[in-house]
Every structure is written in C-alpha cells, then in structure tokens.
mmCIF file of N, CA and C in Angstrom:
data_model
loop_
_atom_site.group_PDB
_atom_site.id
_atom_site.type_symbol
_atom_site.label_atom_id
_atom_site.label_comp_id
_atom_site.label_asym_id
_atom_site.label_seq_id
_atom_site.Cartn_x
_atom_site.Cartn_y
_atom_site.Cartn_z
ATOM 1 N N GLY A 1 0.817 -1.082 -0.030
ATOM 2 C CA GLY A 1 -0.064 0.262 -0.014
ATOM 3 C C GLY A 1 0.510 1.326 -0.004
ATOM 4 N N LEU A 2 0.128 2.349 -0.201
ATOM 5 C CA LEU A 2 0.876 3.786 -0.351
ATOM 6 C C LEU A 2 1.409 4.051 1.045
ATOM 7 N N PHE A 3 0.451 3.698 2.188
ATOM 8 C CA PHE A 3 0.920 4.176 3.447
ATOM 9 C C PHE A 3 1.519 2.925 4.229
ATOM 10 N N ASP A 4 2.012 3.377 5.357
ATOM 11 C CA ASP A 4 2.751 2.215 6.256
ATOM 12 C C ASP A 4 1.870 2.186 7.385
ATOM 13 N N ALA A 5 2.486 1.220 8.401
ATOM 14 C CA ALA A 5 1.526 0.549 9.199
ATOM 15 C C ALA A 5 1.173 1.817 10.317
ATOM 16 N N THR A 6 2.054 2.920 10.522
ATOM 17 C CA THR A 6 2.043 3.753 11.384
ATOM 18 C C THR A 6 0.836 4.735 10.873
ATOM 19 N N VAL A 7 0.567 5.067 9.628
ATOM 20 C CA VAL A 7 -0.545 5.532 9.114
ATOM 21 C C VAL A 7 -1.818 5.003 9.314
ATOM 22 N N GLU A 8 -1.729 3.540 9.006
ATOM 23 C CA GLU A 8 -3.091 2.984 9.285
ATOM 24 C C GLU A 8 -3.241 2.729 10.754
ATOM 25 N N LEU A 9 -2.182 2.772 11.842
ATOM 26 C CA LEU A 9 -2.840 2.596 12.946
ATOM 27 C C LEU A 9 -3.405 3.724 13.450
ATOM 28 N N LEU A 10 -2.800 4.743 12.834
ATOM 29 C CA LEU A 10 -3.280 6.358 13.393
ATOM 30 C C LEU A 10 -4.878 6.538 12.889
ATOM 31 N N GLN A 11 -5.025 5.976 11.824
ATOM 32 C CA GLN A 11 -6.401 6.129 11.145
ATOM 33 C C GLN A 11 -7.485 5.525 11.957
ATOM 34 N N ARG A 12 -6.878 4.374 12.562
ATOM 35 C CA ARG A 12 -7.823 3.328 13.242
ATOM 36 C C ARG A 12 -7.959 3.884 14.600
ATOM 37 N N GLY A 13 -6.723 4.426 15.013
ATOM 38 C CA GLY A 13 -7.221 4.997 16.140
ATOM 39 C C GLY A 13 -8.104 6.285 16.290
ATOM 40 N N ALA A 14 -8.213 6.975 15.189
ATOM 41 C CA ALA A 14 -8.948 8.083 14.967
ATOM 42 C C ALA A 14 -10.230 7.595 14.988
ATOM 43 N N ALA A 15 -10.536 6.448 14.104
ATOM 44 C CA ALA A 15 -11.831 5.638 13.968
ATOM 45 C C ALA A 15 -12.494 5.265 15.213
ATOM 46 N N PHE A 16 -11.491 4.814 16.201
ATOM 47 C CA PHE A 16 -11.974 4.173 17.443
ATOM 48 C C PHE A 16 -12.265 5.475 18.173
ATOM 49 N N ALA A 17 -11.748 6.487 18.298
ATOM 50 C CA ALA A 17 -12.105 7.809 19.272
ATOM 51 C C ALA A 17 -13.314 8.403 18.528
ATOM 52 N N VAL A 18 -13.771 8.263 17.293
ATOM 53 C CA VAL A 18 -15.060 8.564 16.746
ATOM 54 C C VAL A 18 -16.137 7.658 17.242
ATOM 55 N N ARG A 19 -16.032 6.394 17.266
ATOM 56 C CA ARG A 19 -16.992 5.357 17.564
ATOM 57 C C ARG A 19 -17.208 5.642 19.016
ATOM 58 N N ARG A 20 -16.185 5.607 20.029
ATOM 59 C CA ARG A 20 -16.327 5.926 21.312
ATOM 60 C C ARG A 20 -17.092 7.158 21.660
ATOM 61 N N HIS A 21 -16.840 8.228 20.987
ATOM 62 C CA HIS A 21 -17.464 9.368 21.282
ATOM 63 C C HIS A 21 -19.207 9.408 20.889
ATOM 64 N N ALA A 22 -19.340 8.582 20.066
ATOM 65 C CA ALA A 22 -20.587 8.524 19.707
ATOM 66 C C ALA A 22 -21.366 7.418 20.923
ATOM 67 N N ILE A 23 -20.806 6.629 21.394
ATOM 68 C CA ILE A 23 -21.336 5.701 22.685
ATOM 69 C C ILE A 23 -21.305 6.565 23.970
ATOM 70 N N LEU A 24 -20.522 7.498 23.990
ATOM 71 C CA LEU A 24 -20.504 8.416 25.333
ATOM 72 C C LEU A 24 -21.705 9.336 25.023
ATOM 73 N N ALA A 25 -21.833 9.854 24.037
ATOM 74 C CA ALA A 25 -22.727 10.782 23.876
ATOM 75 C C ALA A 25 -24.135 9.798 23.845
ATOM 76 N N GLN A 26 -24.074 8.765 23.413
ATOM 77 C CA GLN A 26 -25.552 7.995 23.884
ATOM 78 C C GLN A 26 -25.794 7.879 25.372
ATOM 79 N N ASN A 27 -24.721 7.736 25.830
ATOM 80 C CA ASN A 27 -24.860 7.747 27.468
ATOM 81 C C ASN A 27 -25.529 9.127 27.826
ATOM 82 N N LEU A 28 -25.033 9.996 27.833
ATOM 83 C CA LEU A 28 -25.491 11.242 28.094
ATOM 84 C C LEU A 28 -27.060 11.456 27.731
ATOM 85 N N ALA A 29 -27.109 11.264 26.683
ATOM 86 C CA ALA A 29 -28.571 11.537 25.734
ATOM 87 C C ALA A 29 -29.475 10.377 26.580
ATOM 88 N N ASN A 30 -29.125 9.286 27.103
ATOM 89 C CA ASN A 30 -30.132 8.408 28.053
ATOM 90 C C ASN A 30 -29.745 8.796 29.558
ATOM 91 N N VAL A 31 -29.198 9.987 29.881
ATOM 92 C CA VAL A 31 -29.027 10.021 31.442
ATOM 93 C C VAL A 31 -30.366 9.774 32.081
ATOM 94 N N GLU A 32 -31.592 10.325 31.614
ATOM 95 C CA GLU A 32 -32.815 10.352 32.555
ATOM 96 C C GLU A 32 -33.558 9.187 31.980
ATOM 97 N N THR A 33 -33.230 8.365 31.051
ATOM 98 C CA THR A 33 -33.702 7.152 30.755
ATOM 99 C C THR A 33 -33.599 5.999 31.759
ATOM 100 N N PRO A 34 -35.096 5.728 32.618
ATOM 101 C CA PRO A 34 -35.016 4.494 33.427
ATOM 102 C C PRO A 34 -34.573 3.568 33.017
ATOM 103 N N GLY A 35 -33.819 2.755 33.909
ATOM 104 C CA GLY A 35 -33.115 1.447 33.542
ATOM 105 C C GLY A 35 -32.064 1.629 32.502
ATOM 106 N N TYR A 36 -31.544 2.574 31.966
ATOM 107 C CA TYR A 36 -30.530 2.514 31.040
ATOM 108 C C TYR A 36 -29.427 2.551 31.719
ATOM 109 N N ARG A 37 -28.529 1.375 30.862
ATOM 110 C CA ARG A 37 -27.148 1.155 31.567
ATOM 111 C C ARG A 37 -25.952 1.867 30.842
ATOM 112 N N GLY A 38 -24.984 2.416 31.345
ATOM 113 C CA GLY A 38 -23.937 2.938 30.597
ATOM 114 C C GLY A 38 -23.183 2.210 29.849
ATOM 115 N N GLN A 39 -22.429 2.447 28.824
ATOM 116 C CA GLN A 39 -21.677 1.522 28.151
ATOM 117 C C GLN A 39 -20.503 2.474 27.605
ATOM 118 N N ASP A 40 -19.191 1.642 27.397
ATOM 119 C CA ASP A 40 -18.045 2.290 26.957
ATOM 120 C C ASP A 40 -17.467 1.412 25.835
ATOM 121 N N LEU A 41 -16.345 1.766 25.109
ATOM 122 C CA LEU A 41 -15.703 1.383 24.326
ATOM 123 C C LEU A 41 -14.457 0.853 24.431
ATOM 124 N N THR A 42 -13.891 -0.047 24.364
ATOM 125 C CA THR A 42 -12.235 -0.256 24.465
ATOM 126 C C THR A 42 -11.554 -1.421 23.503
ATOM 127 N N PHE A 43 -10.435 -1.172 23.586
ATOM 128 C CA PHE A 43 -9.604 -1.904 22.769
ATOM 129 C C PHE A 43 -9.431 -3.474 23.380
ATOM 130 N N ALA A 44 -9.772 -4.303 22.774
ATOM 131 C CA ALA A 44 -10.090 -5.842 23.383
ATOM 132 C C ALA A 44 -8.883 -6.323 24.466
ATOM 133 N N ARG A 45 -7.580 -5.642 23.754
ATOM 134 C CA ARG A 45 -6.418 -6.295 24.628
ATOM 135 C C ARG A 45 -6.306 -5.386 25.884
ATOM 136 N N GLN A 46 -7.062 -4.588 26.181
ATOM 137 C CA GLN A 46 -6.542 -3.712 27.431
ATOM 138 C C GLN A 46 -7.898 -4.361 28.448
ATOM 139 N N LEU A 47 -8.601 -5.114 27.995
ATOM 140 C CA LEU A 47 -9.718 -5.919 28.814
ATOM 141 C C LEU A 47 -8.994 -7.082 29.480
ATOM 142 N N ASP A 48 -9.405 -7.276 30.974
ATOM 143 C CA ASP A 48 -8.918 -8.239 31.603
ATOM 144 C C ASP A 48 -9.610 -9.437 31.307
ATOM 145 N N LEU A 49 -9.514 -10.604 31.703
ATOM 146 C CA LEU A 49 -10.301 -11.814 31.475
ATOM 147 C C LEU A 49 -11.722 -11.872 32.041
ATOM 148 N N VAL A 50 -12.032 -10.802 33.217
ATOM 149 C CA VAL A 50 -13.114 -10.942 33.473
ATOM 150 C C VAL A 50 -13.949 -10.020 32.511
ATOM 151 N N GLN A 51 -13.448 -8.805 32.139
ATOM 152 C CA GLN A 51 -14.147 -7.914 31.494
ATOM 153 C C GLN A 51 -14.556 -8.544 29.916
ATOM 154 N N GLN A 52 -13.481 -9.231 29.506
ATOM 155 C CA GLN A 52 -14.024 -9.988 28.371
ATOM 156 C C GLN A 52 -14.886 -10.811 28.391
ATOM 157 N N SER A 53 -15.371 -11.387 29.456
ATOM 158 C CA SER A 53 -16.603 -12.291 29.516
ATOM 159 C C SER A 53 -17.771 -11.422 29.449
ATOM 160 N N ARG A 54 -17.741 -9.928 29.664
ATOM 161 C CA ARG A 54 -18.821 -9.233 29.719
ATOM 162 C C ARG A 54 -19.066 -8.324 28.409
ATOM 163 N N ALA A 55 -17.766 -8.179 27.586
ATOM 164 C CA ALA A 55 -17.770 -7.486 26.514
ATOM 165 C C ALA A 55 -18.467 -8.079 25.270
ATOM 166 N N MET A 56 -18.727 -7.129 24.481
ATOM 167 C CA MET A 56 -19.468 -7.778 23.003
ATOM 168 C C MET A 56 -18.847 -7.107 22.030
ATOM 169 N N PRO A 57 -18.138 -8.074 20.928
ATOM 170 C CA PRO A 57 -17.294 -7.480 19.851
ATOM 171 C C PRO A 57 -18.170 -6.443 18.996
ATOM 172 N N VAL A 58 -17.323 -5.374 18.649
ATOM 173 C CA VAL A 58 -18.053 -4.280 17.868
ATOM 174 C C VAL A 58 -17.305 -4.253 16.432
ATOM 175 N N ALA A 59 -18.051 -4.164 15.526
ATOM 176 C CA ALA A 59 -17.561 -3.923 14.281
ATOM 177 C C ALA A 59 -17.219 -2.474 14.047
ATOM 178 N N LEU A 60 -15.939 -1.847 13.947
ATOM 179 C CA LEU A 60 -15.539 -0.917 13.666
ATOM 180 C C LEU A 60 -14.556 -0.855 12.364
ATOM 181 N N GLU A 61 -15.086 -0.507 11.485
ATOM 182 C CA GLU A 61 -14.354 -0.352 9.973
ATOM 183 C C GLU A 61 -13.949 1.062 9.479
ATOM 184 N N LEU A 62 -13.072 0.579 8.777
ATOM 185 C CA LEU A 62 -12.638 1.879 7.966
ATOM 186 C C LEU A 62 -13.088 1.840 6.406
ATOM 187 N N ARG A 63 -13.005 2.975 5.962
ATOM 188 C CA ARG A 63 -13.172 2.920 4.420
ATOM 189 C C ARG A 63 -11.899 3.496 3.753
ATOM 190 N N GLY A 64 -11.492 2.784 2.968
ATOM 191 C CA GLY A 64 -10.184 3.110 2.173
ATOM 192 C C GLY A 64 -10.802 3.642 0.961
ATOM 193 N N PRO A 65 -9.633 4.177 0.124
ATOM 194 C CA PRO A 65 -10.115 4.627 -0.987
ATOM 195 C C PRO A 65 -11.179 4.231 -1.985
ATOM 196 N N ALA A 66 -12.068 4.868 -2.470
ATOM 197 C CA ALA A 66 -13.214 4.584 -3.369
ATOM 198 C C ALA A 66 -14.354 3.743 -2.572
ATOM 199 N N GLY A 67 -14.068 3.790 -1.229
ATOM 200 C CA GLY A 67 -15.464 3.389 -0.179
ATOM 201 C C GLY A 67 -14.852 1.933 -0.037
ATOM 202 N N ALA A 68 -13.988 1.187 -0.226
ATOM 203 C CA ALA A 68 -13.609 -0.176 0.001
ATOM 204 C C ALA A 68 -13.448 -0.218 1.473
ATOM 205 N N ARG A 69 -14.008 -1.507 1.870
ATOM 206 C CA ARG A 69 -13.862 -1.810 3.272
ATOM 207 C C ARG A 69 -12.444 -2.356 3.676
ATOM 208 N N GLU A 70 -11.970 -1.533 4.754
ATOM 209 C CA GLU A 70 -10.481 -2.166 5.265
ATOM 210 C C GLU A 70 -10.877 -2.912 6.856
ATOM 211 N N ALA A 71 -9.960 -3.647 7.122
ATOM 212 C CA ALA A 71 -10.044 -4.455 8.359
ATOM 213 C C ALA A 71 -10.337 -3.540 9.708
ATOM 214 N N GLY A 72 -10.948 -3.832 10.473
ATOM 215 C CA GLY A 72 -11.436 -2.750 11.684
ATOM 216 C C GLY A 72 -10.419 -3.220 12.834
ATOM 217 N N LEU A 73 -10.685 -2.586 13.934
ATOM 218 C CA LEU A 73 -9.905 -2.885 14.943
ATOM 219 C C LEU A 73 -10.562 -3.834 15.990
ATOM 220 N N ASP A 74 -10.025 -4.604 16.629
ATOM 221 C CA ASP A 74 -10.634 -5.357 17.754
ATOM 222 C C ASP A 74 -11.071 -4.548 19.031
ATOM 223 N N VAL A 75 -12.268 -3.937 19.049
ATOM 224 C CA VAL A 75 -12.806 -3.141 20.242
ATOM 225 C C VAL A 75 -14.012 -4.010 20.530
ATOM 226 N N ARG A 76 -14.156 -3.540 21.948
ATOM 227 C CA ARG A 76 -15.271 -4.347 22.661
ATOM 228 C C ARG A 76 -16.345 -3.228 23.128
ATOM 229 N N LEU A 77 -17.430 -3.422 23.312
ATOM 230 C CA LEU A 77 -18.533 -2.549 23.857
ATOM 231 C C LEU A 77 -18.923 -3.311 25.015
ATOM 232 N N LEU A 78 -18.576 -2.806 26.170
ATOM 233 C CA LEU A 78 -18.883 -2.951 27.686
ATOM 234 C C LEU A 78 -19.929 -2.202 28.392
ATOM 235 N N ARG A 79 -20.309 -2.860 29.293
ATOM 236 C CA ARG A 79 -21.124 -2.107 30.165
ATOM 237 C C ARG A 79 -20.408 -1.424 31.083
ATOM 238 N N ALA A 80 -20.695 -0.120 31.492
ATOM 239 C CA ALA A 80 -19.521 0.738 32.144
ATOM 240 C C ALA A 80 -20.081 1.656 33.211
ATOM 241 N N PRO A 81 -20.671 0.774 34.287
ATOM 242 C CA PRO A 81 -21.273 1.743 34.935
ATOM 243 C C PRO A 81 -20.465 3.022 35.597
ATOM 244 N N ASP A 82 -21.381 4.205 35.932
ATOM 245 C CA ASP A 82 -20.389 5.311 36.589
ATOM 246 C C ASP A 82 -20.542 4.979 37.998
ATOM 247 N N GLY A 83 -21.319 3.933 38.544
ATOM 248 C CA GLY A 83 -21.726 3.861 39.899
ATOM 249 C C GLY A 83 -22.691 2.970 39.981
ATOM 250 N N PRO A 84 -23.115 3.071 41.596
ATOM 251 C CA PRO A 84 -24.352 1.966 41.505
ATOM 252 C C PRO A 84 -25.607 2.598 40.880
ATOM 253 N N PRO A 85 -26.486 1.894 40.372
ATOM 254 C CA PRO A 85 -27.747 2.173 39.804
ATOM 255 C C PRO A 85 -28.641 3.166 40.761
ATOM 256 N N ARG A 86 -29.223 4.189 40.026
ATOM 257 C CA ARG A 86 -30.284 5.030 40.884
ATOM 258 C C ARG A 86 -31.540 4.372 41.206
ATOM 259 N N PRO A 87 -32.417 4.858 42.038
ATOM 260 C CA PRO A 87 -33.630 3.808 42.025
ATOM 261 C C PRO A 87 -34.490 3.588 40.907
ATOM 262 N N ASP A 88 -34.110 4.365 39.728
ATOM 263 C CA ASP A 88 -34.805 4.204 38.608
ATOM 264 C C ASP A 88 -34.235 3.314 37.647
ATOM 265 N N GLY A 89 -32.804 2.726 38.339
ATOM 266 C CA GLY A 89 -32.032 1.526 37.336
ATOM 267 C C GLY A 89 -31.101 2.302 36.561
ATOM 268 N N ASN A 90 -30.910 3.731 36.335
ATOM 269 C CA ASN A 90 -30.011 4.127 35.618
ATOM 270 C C ASN A 90 -28.863 4.227 36.227
ATOM 271 N N ASP A 91 -27.692 4.020 35.325
ATOM 272 C CA ASP A 91 -26.419 4.215 36.170
ATOM 273 C C ASP A 91 -25.165 5.282 35.653
ATOM 274 N N VAL A 92 -25.880 6.161 34.704
ATOM 275 C CA VAL A 92 -24.968 7.213 33.963
ATOM 276 C C VAL A 92 -24.824 8.290 34.921
ATOM 277 N N ASP A 93 -23.525 8.938 35.149
ATOM 278 C CA ASP A 93 -23.528 10.185 35.826
ATOM 279 C C ASP A 93 -22.881 11.061 35.061
ATOM 280 N N VAL A 94 -23.573 12.276 34.909
ATOM 281 C CA VAL A 94 -23.114 13.450 33.565
ATOM 282 C C VAL A 94 -21.853 13.900 33.933
ATOM 283 N N ASP A 95 -21.422 13.872 35.076
ATOM 284 C CA ASP A 95 -19.813 14.485 35.398
ATOM 285 C C ASP A 95 -18.822 13.253 34.909
ATOM 286 N N ARG A 96 -19.043 11.957 34.986
ATOM 287 C CA ARG A 96 -18.068 11.094 34.765
ATOM 288 C C ARG A 96 -17.966 10.910 33.440
ATOM 289 N N GLN A 97 -19.347 11.121 32.586
ATOM 290 C CA GLN A 97 -19.490 10.978 31.210
ATOM 291 C C GLN A 97 -18.684 12.154 30.737
ATOM 292 N N MET A 98 -18.879 13.286 30.940
ATOM 293 C CA MET A 98 -18.168 14.523 30.566
ATOM 294 C C MET A 98 -16.570 14.214 30.688
ATOM 295 N N VAL A 99 -15.944 13.679 31.533
ATOM 296 C CA VAL A 99 -14.491 13.564 31.777
ATOM 297 C C VAL A 99 -14.348 12.470 30.643
ATOM 298 N N LYS A 100 -15.084 11.507 30.467
ATOM 299 C CA LYS A 100 -14.623 10.503 29.446
ATOM 300 C C LYS A 100 -14.635 11.090 28.215
ATOM 301 N N ILE A 101 -15.478 11.942 27.813
ATOM 302 C CA ILE A 101 -15.507 12.755 26.556
ATOM 303 C C ILE A 101 -14.522 13.713 26.420
ATOM 304 N N ALA A 102 -14.388 14.357 27.740
ATOM 305 C CA ALA A 102 -12.827 15.241 27.300
ATOM 306 C C ALA A 102 -11.625 14.451 26.987
ATOM 307 N N GLU A 103 -11.348 13.113 27.710
ATOM 308 C CA GLU A 103 -10.206 12.397 27.455
ATOM 309 C C GLU A 103 -10.360 11.874 26.414
ATOM 310 N N ASN A 104 -11.300 11.448 25.596
ATOM 311 C CA ASN A 104 -11.492 11.054 24.388
ATOM 312 C C ASN A 104 -11.280 11.939 23.309
ATOM 313 N N THR A 105 -11.935 13.213 23.510
ATOM 314 C CA THR A 105 -11.348 14.329 22.577
ATOM 315 C C THR A 105 -9.897 14.523 22.695
ATOM 316 N N LEU A 106 -9.207 14.775 23.842
ATOM 317 C CA LEU A 106 -7.776 14.648 23.610
ATOM 318 C C LEU A 106 -6.809 13.516 22.797
ATOM 319 N N TYR A 107 -7.441 12.283 23.084
ATOM 320 C CA TYR A 107 -6.974 11.388 22.497
ATOM 321 C C TYR A 107 -7.340 11.229 20.800
ATOM 322 N N HIS A 108 -8.373 11.875 20.490
ATOM 323 C CA HIS A 108 -8.582 11.691 19.194
ATOM 324 C C HIS A 108 -7.685 13.069 18.584
ATOM 325 N N ASN A 109 -7.665 14.130 19.312
ATOM 326 C CA ASN A 109 -7.057 15.145 18.585
ATOM 327 C C ASN A 109 -5.029 15.044 18.528
ATOM 328 N N ALA A 110 -4.866 14.247 19.745
ATOM 329 C CA ALA A 110 -3.295 13.748 19.673
ATOM 330 C C ALA A 110 -3.178 12.836 18.346
ATOM 331 N N VAL A 111 -4.249 12.002 18.276
ATOM 332 C CA VAL A 111 -3.929 10.949 17.088
ATOM 333 C C VAL A 111 -4.011 11.822 15.652
ATOM 334 N N VAL A 112 -5.080 12.400 15.553
ATOM 335 C CA VAL A 112 -5.233 13.372 14.158
ATOM 336 C C VAL A 112 -3.757 14.227 14.032
ATOM 337 N N HIS A 113 -3.332 14.777 15.204
ATOM 338 C CA HIS A 113 -1.999 15.705 14.849
ATOM 339 C C HIS A 113 -0.591 14.929 14.517
ATOM 340 N N LEU A 114 -0.903 13.423 15.291
ATOM 341 C CA LEU A 114 0.310 12.656 14.769
ATOM 342 C C LEU A 114 0.089 12.163 13.262
ATOM 343 N N LEU A 115 -1.269 12.026 12.954
ATOM 344 C CA LEU A 115 -1.540 11.805 11.481
ATOM 345 C C LEU A 115 -1.040 13.121 10.687
ATOM 346 N N ILE A 116 -1.433 14.098 10.784
ATOM 347 C CA ILE A 116 -1.209 15.040 10.044
ATOM 348 C C ILE A 116 0.543 15.187 9.906
ATOM 349 N N ALA A 117 0.919 14.847 10.853
ATOM 350 C CA ALA A 117 2.770 14.967 10.999
ATOM 351 C C ALA A 117 3.157 14.066 10.165
ATOM 352 N N LYS A 118 2.516 12.741 9.898
ATOM 353 C CA LYS A 118 3.152 11.808 9.417
ATOM 354 C C LYS A 118 2.976 11.987 7.960
ATOM 355 N N LEU A 119 1.754 12.468 7.461
ATOM 356 C CA LEU A 119 1.142 12.659 6.181
ATOM 357 C C LEU A 119 2.228 14.306 5.457
ATOM 358 N N ASN A 120 2.420 14.936 6.589
ATOM 359 C CA ASN A 120 3.268 16.332 6.003
ATOM 360 C C ASN A 120 4.768 15.696 5.717
ATOM 361 N N ALA A 121 5.389 14.902 6.591
ATOM 362 C CA ALA A 121 6.485 14.438 6.397
ATOM 363 C C ALA A 121 6.648 13.726 5.087
ATOM 364 N N MET A 122 5.559 12.679 4.725
ATOM 365 C CA MET A 122 5.612 12.206 3.406
ATOM 366 C C MET A 122 5.500 13.012 2.253
ATOM 367 N N LYS A 123 4.762 14.171 2.503
ATOM 368 C CA LYS A 123 4.673 14.911 1.445
ATOM 369 C C LYS A 123 6.197 15.454 1.322
ATOM 370 N N THR A 124 6.660 15.921 2.287
ATOM 371 C CA THR A 124 8.048 16.506 2.171
ATOM 372 C C THR A 124 9.096 15.646 1.360
ATOM 373 N N ALA A 125 9.079 14.482 1.946
ATOM 374 C CA ALA A 125 10.036 13.371 1.121
ATOM 375 C C ALA A 125 9.368 13.371 -0.418
ATOM 376 N N ILE A 126 8.232 13.232 -0.707
ATOM 377 C CA ILE A 126 7.860 13.244 -1.846
ATOM 378 C C ILE A 126 7.981 14.395 -2.668
ATOM 379 N N SER A 127 8.141 15.483 -2.295
ATOM 380 C CA SER A 127 8.464 16.825 -3.053
ATOM 381 C C SER A 127 9.962 17.172 -3.200
ATOM 382 N N GLY A 128 10.583 16.326 -2.410
ATOM 383 C CA GLY A 128 12.296 16.371 -2.518
ATOM 384 C C GLY A 128 12.790 17.697 -1.658
ATOM 385 N N ARG A 129 11.819 18.096 -0.893
ATOM 386 C CA ARG A 129 12.373 19.154 -0.036
ATOM 387 C C ARG A 129 12.879 18.716 1.244
ATOM 388 N N VAL A 130 13.983 18.760 1.657
ATOM 389 C CA VAL A 130 14.645 18.460 2.772
ATOM 390 C C VAL A 130 14.907 19.365 3.923
#
C-alpha cells in the first residue's frame, strides 16, 4: 500500500475515538432514561479476562479509497456503570461521562495531529524538500 503501518494505526485510532465518542454521547442522551445502563468502548487487549466475558465485539471498520472496506480494530463494547444504579435503574453520571468525553477528545486530537505530521513528512519526502 501507499501508507505504512503507522498511518494505518493512526487512522484506526481516530476511527476508534469517533466511535467511542458516539457511545459516550448516547450515554449522556439517556441520562434520564429509566433502566438505561452506561456503555463504553475499549480495545480488546486492554480488557482483563473478567471484562472480556462481559464485553461484546463491535465492528469498527474503516473505508479506504473508493469506499473499499478495510480491516477494523478489535474493540469491545462493554457495560460501564459510573456507580451503583439510581432507584430508576439508570447508572449514568453526567460528570463522569463528561470526563470520559474530554479524555476521548484529547486522544482523538493527539492521534489526528500525529497523522497530520506523518502525512506532512511524506509530502515533504515526495516533493524532494529536506
């Protein structure tokens, strides 16, 4: 391919952050929904064996040139309560979700900046400017 493994990993990291942001936003949207249980997205290798037994695989795919499907990340959607459920059964805490969103935004921004730097380095190499 045109790009090396670093670019591919950075693209996948950005896709992960976008998908995780959607999950966290869904939690916030349902903060007042009785019985709603908070969820989160994580890389499968970050899970220990106990968490893996409760996690569901999630398809996270990238679209390459011309919309072709590319291999996705091995990520898991898991229940992620912010604490004990309230009397209505909901276990989402707005403050904790906002912290997760802020962390995820920082992660996404860092990955995008690294990707931009990598692509700029390739552009410089291609143009022959050193």
